[in-house]
XYZ file of N, CA and C in Angstrom:
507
model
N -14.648 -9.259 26.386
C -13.605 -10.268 26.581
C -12.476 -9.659 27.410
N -12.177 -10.570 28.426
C -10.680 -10.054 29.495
C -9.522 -9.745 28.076
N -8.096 -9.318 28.924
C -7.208 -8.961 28.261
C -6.718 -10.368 29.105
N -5.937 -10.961 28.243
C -4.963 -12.537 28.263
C -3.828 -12.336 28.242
N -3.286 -11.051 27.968
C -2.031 -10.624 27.682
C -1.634 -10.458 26.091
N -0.210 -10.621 25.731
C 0.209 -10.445 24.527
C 0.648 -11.886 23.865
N 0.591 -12.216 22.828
C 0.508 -13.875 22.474
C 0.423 -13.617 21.245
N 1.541 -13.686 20.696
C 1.446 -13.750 19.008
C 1.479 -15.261 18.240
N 0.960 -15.494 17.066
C 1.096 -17.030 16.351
C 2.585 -16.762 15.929
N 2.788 -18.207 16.112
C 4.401 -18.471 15.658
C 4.581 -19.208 14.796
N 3.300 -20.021 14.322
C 3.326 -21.370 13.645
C 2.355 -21.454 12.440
N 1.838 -21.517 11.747
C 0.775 -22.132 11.135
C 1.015 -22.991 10.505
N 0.682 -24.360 10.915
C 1.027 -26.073 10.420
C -0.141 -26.396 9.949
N -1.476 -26.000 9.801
C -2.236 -26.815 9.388
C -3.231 -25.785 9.855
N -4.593 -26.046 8.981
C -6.002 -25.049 9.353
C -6.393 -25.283 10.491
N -6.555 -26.271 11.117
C -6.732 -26.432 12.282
C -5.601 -26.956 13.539
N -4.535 -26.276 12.926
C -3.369 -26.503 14.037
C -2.435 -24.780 13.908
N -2.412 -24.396 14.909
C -1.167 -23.887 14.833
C -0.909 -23.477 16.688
N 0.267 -22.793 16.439
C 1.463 -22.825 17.213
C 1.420 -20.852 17.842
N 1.404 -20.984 18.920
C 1.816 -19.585 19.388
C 2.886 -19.516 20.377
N 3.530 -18.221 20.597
C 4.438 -18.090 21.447
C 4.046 -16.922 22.586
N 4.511 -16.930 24.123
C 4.217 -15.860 24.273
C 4.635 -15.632 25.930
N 5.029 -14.999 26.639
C 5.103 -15.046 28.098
C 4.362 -16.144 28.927
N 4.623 -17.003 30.244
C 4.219 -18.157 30.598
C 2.794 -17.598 31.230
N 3.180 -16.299 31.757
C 1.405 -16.009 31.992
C 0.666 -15.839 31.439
N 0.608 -15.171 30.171
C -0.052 -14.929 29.076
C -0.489 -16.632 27.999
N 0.544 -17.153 27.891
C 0.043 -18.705 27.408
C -0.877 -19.008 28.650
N -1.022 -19.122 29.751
C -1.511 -20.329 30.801
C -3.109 -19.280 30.754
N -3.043 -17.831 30.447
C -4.317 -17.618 30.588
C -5.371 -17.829 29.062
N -4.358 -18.100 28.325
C -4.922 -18.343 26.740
C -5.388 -19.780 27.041
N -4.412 -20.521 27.221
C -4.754 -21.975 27.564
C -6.302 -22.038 28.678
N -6.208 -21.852 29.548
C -7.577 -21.847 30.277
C -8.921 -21.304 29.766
N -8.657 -19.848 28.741
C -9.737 -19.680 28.022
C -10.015 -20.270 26.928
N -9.138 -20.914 26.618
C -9.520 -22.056 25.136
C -9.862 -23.471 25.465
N -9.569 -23.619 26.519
C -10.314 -24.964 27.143
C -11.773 -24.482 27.889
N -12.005 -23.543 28.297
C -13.107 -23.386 28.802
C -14.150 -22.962 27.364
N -13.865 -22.744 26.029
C -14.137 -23.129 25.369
C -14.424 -24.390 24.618
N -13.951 -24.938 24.896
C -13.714 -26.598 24.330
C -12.632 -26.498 23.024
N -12.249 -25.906 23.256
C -10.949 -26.112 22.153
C -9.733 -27.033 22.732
N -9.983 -27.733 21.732
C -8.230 -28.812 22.445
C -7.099 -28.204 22.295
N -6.029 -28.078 23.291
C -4.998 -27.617 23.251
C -4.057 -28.759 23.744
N -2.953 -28.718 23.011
C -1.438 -29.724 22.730
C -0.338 -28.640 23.296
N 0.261 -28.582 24.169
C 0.937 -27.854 24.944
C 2.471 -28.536 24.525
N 3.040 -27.452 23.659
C 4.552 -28.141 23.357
C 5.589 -27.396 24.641
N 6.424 -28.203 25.026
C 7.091 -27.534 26.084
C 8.709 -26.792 25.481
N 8.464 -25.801 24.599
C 9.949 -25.095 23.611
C 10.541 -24.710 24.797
N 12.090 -24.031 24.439
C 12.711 -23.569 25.027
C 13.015 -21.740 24.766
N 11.575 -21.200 24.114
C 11.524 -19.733 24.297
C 10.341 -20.019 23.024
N 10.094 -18.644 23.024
C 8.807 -18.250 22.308
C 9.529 -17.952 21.042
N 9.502 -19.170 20.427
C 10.211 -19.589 19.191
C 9.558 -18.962 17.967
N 10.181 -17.787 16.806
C 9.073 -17.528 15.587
C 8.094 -16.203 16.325
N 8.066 -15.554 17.280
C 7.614 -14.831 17.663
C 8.739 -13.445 18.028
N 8.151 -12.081 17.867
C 9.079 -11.015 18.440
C 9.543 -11.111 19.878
N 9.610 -12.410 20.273
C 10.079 -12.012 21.676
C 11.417 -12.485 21.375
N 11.745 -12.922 20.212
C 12.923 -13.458 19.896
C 13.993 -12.584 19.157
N 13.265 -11.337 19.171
C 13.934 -10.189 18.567
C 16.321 -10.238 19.221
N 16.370 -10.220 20.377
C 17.630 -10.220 20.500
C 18.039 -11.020 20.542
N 17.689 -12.845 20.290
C 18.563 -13.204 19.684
C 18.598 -13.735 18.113
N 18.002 -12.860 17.693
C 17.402 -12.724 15.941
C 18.691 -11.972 15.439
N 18.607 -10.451 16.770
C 20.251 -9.793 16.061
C 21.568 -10.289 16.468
N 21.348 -11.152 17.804
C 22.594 -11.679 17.701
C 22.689 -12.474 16.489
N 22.349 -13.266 16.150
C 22.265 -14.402 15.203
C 22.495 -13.557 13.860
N 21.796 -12.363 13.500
C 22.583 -11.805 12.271
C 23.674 -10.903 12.265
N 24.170 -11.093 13.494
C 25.641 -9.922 13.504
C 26.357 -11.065 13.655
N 26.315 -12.352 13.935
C 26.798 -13.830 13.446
C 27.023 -13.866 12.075
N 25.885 -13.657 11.523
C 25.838 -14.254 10.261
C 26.468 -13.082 9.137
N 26.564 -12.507 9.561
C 26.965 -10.242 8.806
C 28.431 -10.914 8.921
N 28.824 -11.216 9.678
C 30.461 -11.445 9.764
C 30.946 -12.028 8.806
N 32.460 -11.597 8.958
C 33.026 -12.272 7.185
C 33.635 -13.602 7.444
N 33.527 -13.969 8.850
C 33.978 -15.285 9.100
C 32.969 -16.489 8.660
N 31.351 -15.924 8.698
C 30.685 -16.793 8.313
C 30.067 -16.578 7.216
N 30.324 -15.314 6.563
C 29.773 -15.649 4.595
C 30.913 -16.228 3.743
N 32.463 -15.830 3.984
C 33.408 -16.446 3.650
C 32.924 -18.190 3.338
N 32.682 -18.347 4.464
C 32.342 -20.008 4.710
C 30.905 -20.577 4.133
N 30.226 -19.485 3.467
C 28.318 -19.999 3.109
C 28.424 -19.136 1.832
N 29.179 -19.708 1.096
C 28.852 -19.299 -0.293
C 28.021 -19.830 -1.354
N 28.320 -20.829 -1.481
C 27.688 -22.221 -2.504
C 27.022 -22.886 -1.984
N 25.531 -22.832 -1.819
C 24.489 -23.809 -1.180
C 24.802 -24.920 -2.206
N 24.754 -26.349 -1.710
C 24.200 -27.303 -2.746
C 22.916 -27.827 -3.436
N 22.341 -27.370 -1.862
C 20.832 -27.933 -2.639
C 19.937 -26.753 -1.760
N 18.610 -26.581 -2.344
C 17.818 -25.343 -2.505
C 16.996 -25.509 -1.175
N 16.455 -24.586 -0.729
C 15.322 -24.516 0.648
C 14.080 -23.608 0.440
N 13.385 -24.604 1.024
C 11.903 -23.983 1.024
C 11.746 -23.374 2.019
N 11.211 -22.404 2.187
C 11.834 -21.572 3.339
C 10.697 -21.281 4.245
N 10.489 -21.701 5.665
C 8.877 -21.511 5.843
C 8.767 -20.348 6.536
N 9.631 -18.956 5.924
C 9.431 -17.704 6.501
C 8.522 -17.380 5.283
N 9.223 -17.471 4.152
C 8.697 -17.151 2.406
C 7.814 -17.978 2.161
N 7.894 -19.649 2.715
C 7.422 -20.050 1.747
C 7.230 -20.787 0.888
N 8.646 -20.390 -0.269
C 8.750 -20.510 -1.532
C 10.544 -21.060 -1.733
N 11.088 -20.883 -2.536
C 12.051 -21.735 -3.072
C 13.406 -20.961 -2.789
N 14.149 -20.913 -1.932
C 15.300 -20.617 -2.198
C 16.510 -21.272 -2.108
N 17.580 -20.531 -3.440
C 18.472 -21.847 -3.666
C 20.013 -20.891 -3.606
N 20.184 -19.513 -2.997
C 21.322 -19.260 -3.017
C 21.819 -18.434 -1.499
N 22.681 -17.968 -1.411
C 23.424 -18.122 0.110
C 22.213 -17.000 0.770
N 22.726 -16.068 -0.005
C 22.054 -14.523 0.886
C 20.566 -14.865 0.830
N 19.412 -15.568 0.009
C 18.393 -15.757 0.760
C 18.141 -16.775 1.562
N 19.278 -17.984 1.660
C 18.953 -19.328 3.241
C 19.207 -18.667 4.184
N 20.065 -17.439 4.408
C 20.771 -16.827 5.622
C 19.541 -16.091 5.649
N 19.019 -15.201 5.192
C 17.679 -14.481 5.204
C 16.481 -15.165 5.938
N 16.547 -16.301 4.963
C 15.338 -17.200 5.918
C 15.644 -18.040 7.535
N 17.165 -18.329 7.470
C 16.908 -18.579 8.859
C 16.990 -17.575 9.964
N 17.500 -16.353 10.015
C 17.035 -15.456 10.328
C 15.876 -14.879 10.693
N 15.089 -14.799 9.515
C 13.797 -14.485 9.839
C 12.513 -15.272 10.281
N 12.827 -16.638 10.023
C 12.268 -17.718 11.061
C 12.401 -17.270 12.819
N 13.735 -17.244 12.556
C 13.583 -17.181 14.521
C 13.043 -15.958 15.047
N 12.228 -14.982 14.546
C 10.874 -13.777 15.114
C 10.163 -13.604 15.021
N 9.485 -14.782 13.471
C 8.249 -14.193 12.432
C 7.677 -15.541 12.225
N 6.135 -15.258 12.429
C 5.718 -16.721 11.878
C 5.952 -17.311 10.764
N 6.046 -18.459 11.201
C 6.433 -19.383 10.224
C 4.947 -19.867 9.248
N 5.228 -20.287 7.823
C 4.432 -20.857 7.248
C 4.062 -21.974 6.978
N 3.942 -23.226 7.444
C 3.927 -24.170 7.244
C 2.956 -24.999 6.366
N 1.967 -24.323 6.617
C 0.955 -24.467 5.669
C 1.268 -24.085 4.150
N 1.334 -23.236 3.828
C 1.689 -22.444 2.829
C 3.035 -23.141 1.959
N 4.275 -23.013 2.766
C 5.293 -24.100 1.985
C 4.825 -25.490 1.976
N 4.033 -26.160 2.551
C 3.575 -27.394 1.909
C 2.382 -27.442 0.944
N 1.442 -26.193 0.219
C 1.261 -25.944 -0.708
C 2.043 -25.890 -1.976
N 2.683 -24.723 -1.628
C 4.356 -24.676 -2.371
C 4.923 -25.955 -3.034
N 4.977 -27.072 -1.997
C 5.740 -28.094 -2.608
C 5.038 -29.095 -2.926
N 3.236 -28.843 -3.034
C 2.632 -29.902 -3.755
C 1.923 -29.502 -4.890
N 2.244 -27.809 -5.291
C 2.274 -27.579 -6.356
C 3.132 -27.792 -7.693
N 5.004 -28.232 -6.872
C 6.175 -27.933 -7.742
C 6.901 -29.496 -7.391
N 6.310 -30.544 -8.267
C 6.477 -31.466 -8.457
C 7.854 -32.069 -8.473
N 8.861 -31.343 -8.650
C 10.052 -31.633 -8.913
C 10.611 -31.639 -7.616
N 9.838 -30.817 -6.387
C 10.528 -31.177 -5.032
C 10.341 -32.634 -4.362
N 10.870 -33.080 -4.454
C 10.356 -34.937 -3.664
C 11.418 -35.372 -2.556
N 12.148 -34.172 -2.113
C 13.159 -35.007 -0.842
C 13.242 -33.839 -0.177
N 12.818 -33.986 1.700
C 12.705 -32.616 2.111
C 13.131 -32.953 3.347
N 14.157 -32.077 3.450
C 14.733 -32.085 5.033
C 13.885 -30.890 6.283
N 13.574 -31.629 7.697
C 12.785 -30.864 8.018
C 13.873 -30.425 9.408
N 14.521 -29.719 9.830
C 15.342 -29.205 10.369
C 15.068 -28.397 11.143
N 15.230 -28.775 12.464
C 15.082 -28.199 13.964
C 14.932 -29.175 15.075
N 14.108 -28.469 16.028
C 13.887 -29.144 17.220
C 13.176 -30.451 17.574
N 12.635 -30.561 16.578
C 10.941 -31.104 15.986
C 11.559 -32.820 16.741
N 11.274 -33.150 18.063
C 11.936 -34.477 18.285
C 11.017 -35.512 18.408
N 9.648 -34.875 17.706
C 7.938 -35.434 17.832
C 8.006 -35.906 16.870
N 8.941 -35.481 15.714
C 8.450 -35.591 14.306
C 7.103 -34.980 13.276
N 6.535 -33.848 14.436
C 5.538 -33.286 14.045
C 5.252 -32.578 12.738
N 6.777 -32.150 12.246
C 6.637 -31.433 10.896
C 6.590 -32.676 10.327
N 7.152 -33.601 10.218
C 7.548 -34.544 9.274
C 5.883 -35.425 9.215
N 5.257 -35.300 10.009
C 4.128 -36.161 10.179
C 3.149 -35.227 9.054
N 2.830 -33.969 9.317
C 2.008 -33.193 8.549
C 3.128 -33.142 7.248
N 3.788 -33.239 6.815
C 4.185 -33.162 5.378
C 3.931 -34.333 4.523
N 3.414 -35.756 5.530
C 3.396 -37.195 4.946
C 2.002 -37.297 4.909
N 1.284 -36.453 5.401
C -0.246 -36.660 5.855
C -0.465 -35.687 4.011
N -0.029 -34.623 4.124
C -0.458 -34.020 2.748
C 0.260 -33.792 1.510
N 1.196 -34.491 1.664
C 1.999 -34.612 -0.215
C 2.290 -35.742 -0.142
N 1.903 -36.275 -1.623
C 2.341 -37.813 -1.989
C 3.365 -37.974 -2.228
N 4.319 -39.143 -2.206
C 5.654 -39.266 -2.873
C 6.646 -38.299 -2.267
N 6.465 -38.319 -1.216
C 7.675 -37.331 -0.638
C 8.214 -38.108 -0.082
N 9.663 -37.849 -0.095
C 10.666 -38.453 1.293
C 10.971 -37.626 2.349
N 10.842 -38.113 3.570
C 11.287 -36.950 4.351
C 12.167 -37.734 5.418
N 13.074 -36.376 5.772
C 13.738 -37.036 6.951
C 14.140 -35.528 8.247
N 13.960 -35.957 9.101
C 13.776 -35.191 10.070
C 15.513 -35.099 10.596
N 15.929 -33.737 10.788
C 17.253 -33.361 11.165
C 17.381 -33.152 12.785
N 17.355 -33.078 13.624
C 16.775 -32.785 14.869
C 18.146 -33.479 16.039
N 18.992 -33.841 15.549
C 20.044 -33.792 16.352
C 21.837 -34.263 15.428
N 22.944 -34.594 16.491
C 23.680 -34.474 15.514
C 24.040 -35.806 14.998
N 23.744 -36.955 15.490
C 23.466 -38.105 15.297
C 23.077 -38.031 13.632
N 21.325 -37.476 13.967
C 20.237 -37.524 12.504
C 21.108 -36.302 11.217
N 21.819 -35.487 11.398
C 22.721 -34.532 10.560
C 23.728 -35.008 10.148
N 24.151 -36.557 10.497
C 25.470 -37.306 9.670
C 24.735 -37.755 8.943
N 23.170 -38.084 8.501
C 22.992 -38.924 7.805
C 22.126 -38.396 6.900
N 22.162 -37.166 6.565
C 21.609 -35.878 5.533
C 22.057 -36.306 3.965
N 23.551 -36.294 4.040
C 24.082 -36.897 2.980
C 23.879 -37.961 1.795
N 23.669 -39.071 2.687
C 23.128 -40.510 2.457
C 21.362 -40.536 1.737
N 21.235 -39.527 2.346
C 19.562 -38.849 2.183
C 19.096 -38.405 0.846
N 19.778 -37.335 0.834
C 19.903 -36.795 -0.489
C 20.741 -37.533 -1.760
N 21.728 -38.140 -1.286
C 21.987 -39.057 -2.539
C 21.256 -39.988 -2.738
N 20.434 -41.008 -2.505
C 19.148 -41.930 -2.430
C 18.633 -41.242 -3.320
């Protein structure tokens, strides 16, 4: 097999879906060998190799942001808890949401896995899905595999006034 370059997964949404990140030459030669396979490929057009180490500097900008006392001062008291799709799993206090969004922006994400998570732990039933997502793609695979969920997709600042309203419902 040729060398394609370097191309790490960024995503895993589903067994038969996921998400990579990686230099534009290195994607376009992955892409051509996975179609000359017959593998279907869905080409999202991000604005960097999102969830992958290429995101390493601005991972540390973002935690010498977040290290500052201007912004833990201000992120003390979460109100409500996050599933975190670096972990996973459940977190509900400051120093591990800052942890997880952090470590989202270098490391694959789990997507699969936290929607296990939350159709094991019944008591989660309202889930904010927060980012770029303007497809609604997370929100589509979370309705496709847990029952009784509400979801609402955060994805601009319009859809973030109405978080509130969300969670009180």
């Amino acid at each position: 097999m040729r060398l394609l370059g370097i191309v790490h997964v960024a995503v895993d949404n589903e067994q038969r879906a996921i998400a990579v990140g990686a230099p534009k030459s290195s994607l376009e030669n992955l892409i051509n060998e996975l179609r000359q396979r017959g593998i279907k490929i869905h080409e999202f057009h991000e604005v960097g190799a999102v969830h992958t180490p290429y995101m390493n500097e601005a991972a540390n900008n973002l935690k010498q942001l977040v290290d500052s006392e201007n912004f833990r001062d201000k992120f003390v008291n979460p109100r409500i808890g996050l599933i975190g799709n670096y972990s996973a799993s459940l977190v509900t206090d400051a120093k591990g949401i800052i942890a997880e969004v952090y470590n989202q922006l270098n490391n694959l994400v789990k997507w699969r896995e936290s929607i296990a998570f939350m159709s094991k732990n019944l008591e989660i039933r309202k889930v904010l899905v927060v980012g770029l997502d303007k497809k609604k793609y997370l929100e589509k695979i979370l309705m496709a595999n847990v029952e009784n969920f509400y979801v609402m997709t955060v994805n601009s600042i319009d859809s973030l006034g109405k978080v509130e309203d969300f969670l009180a419902a």
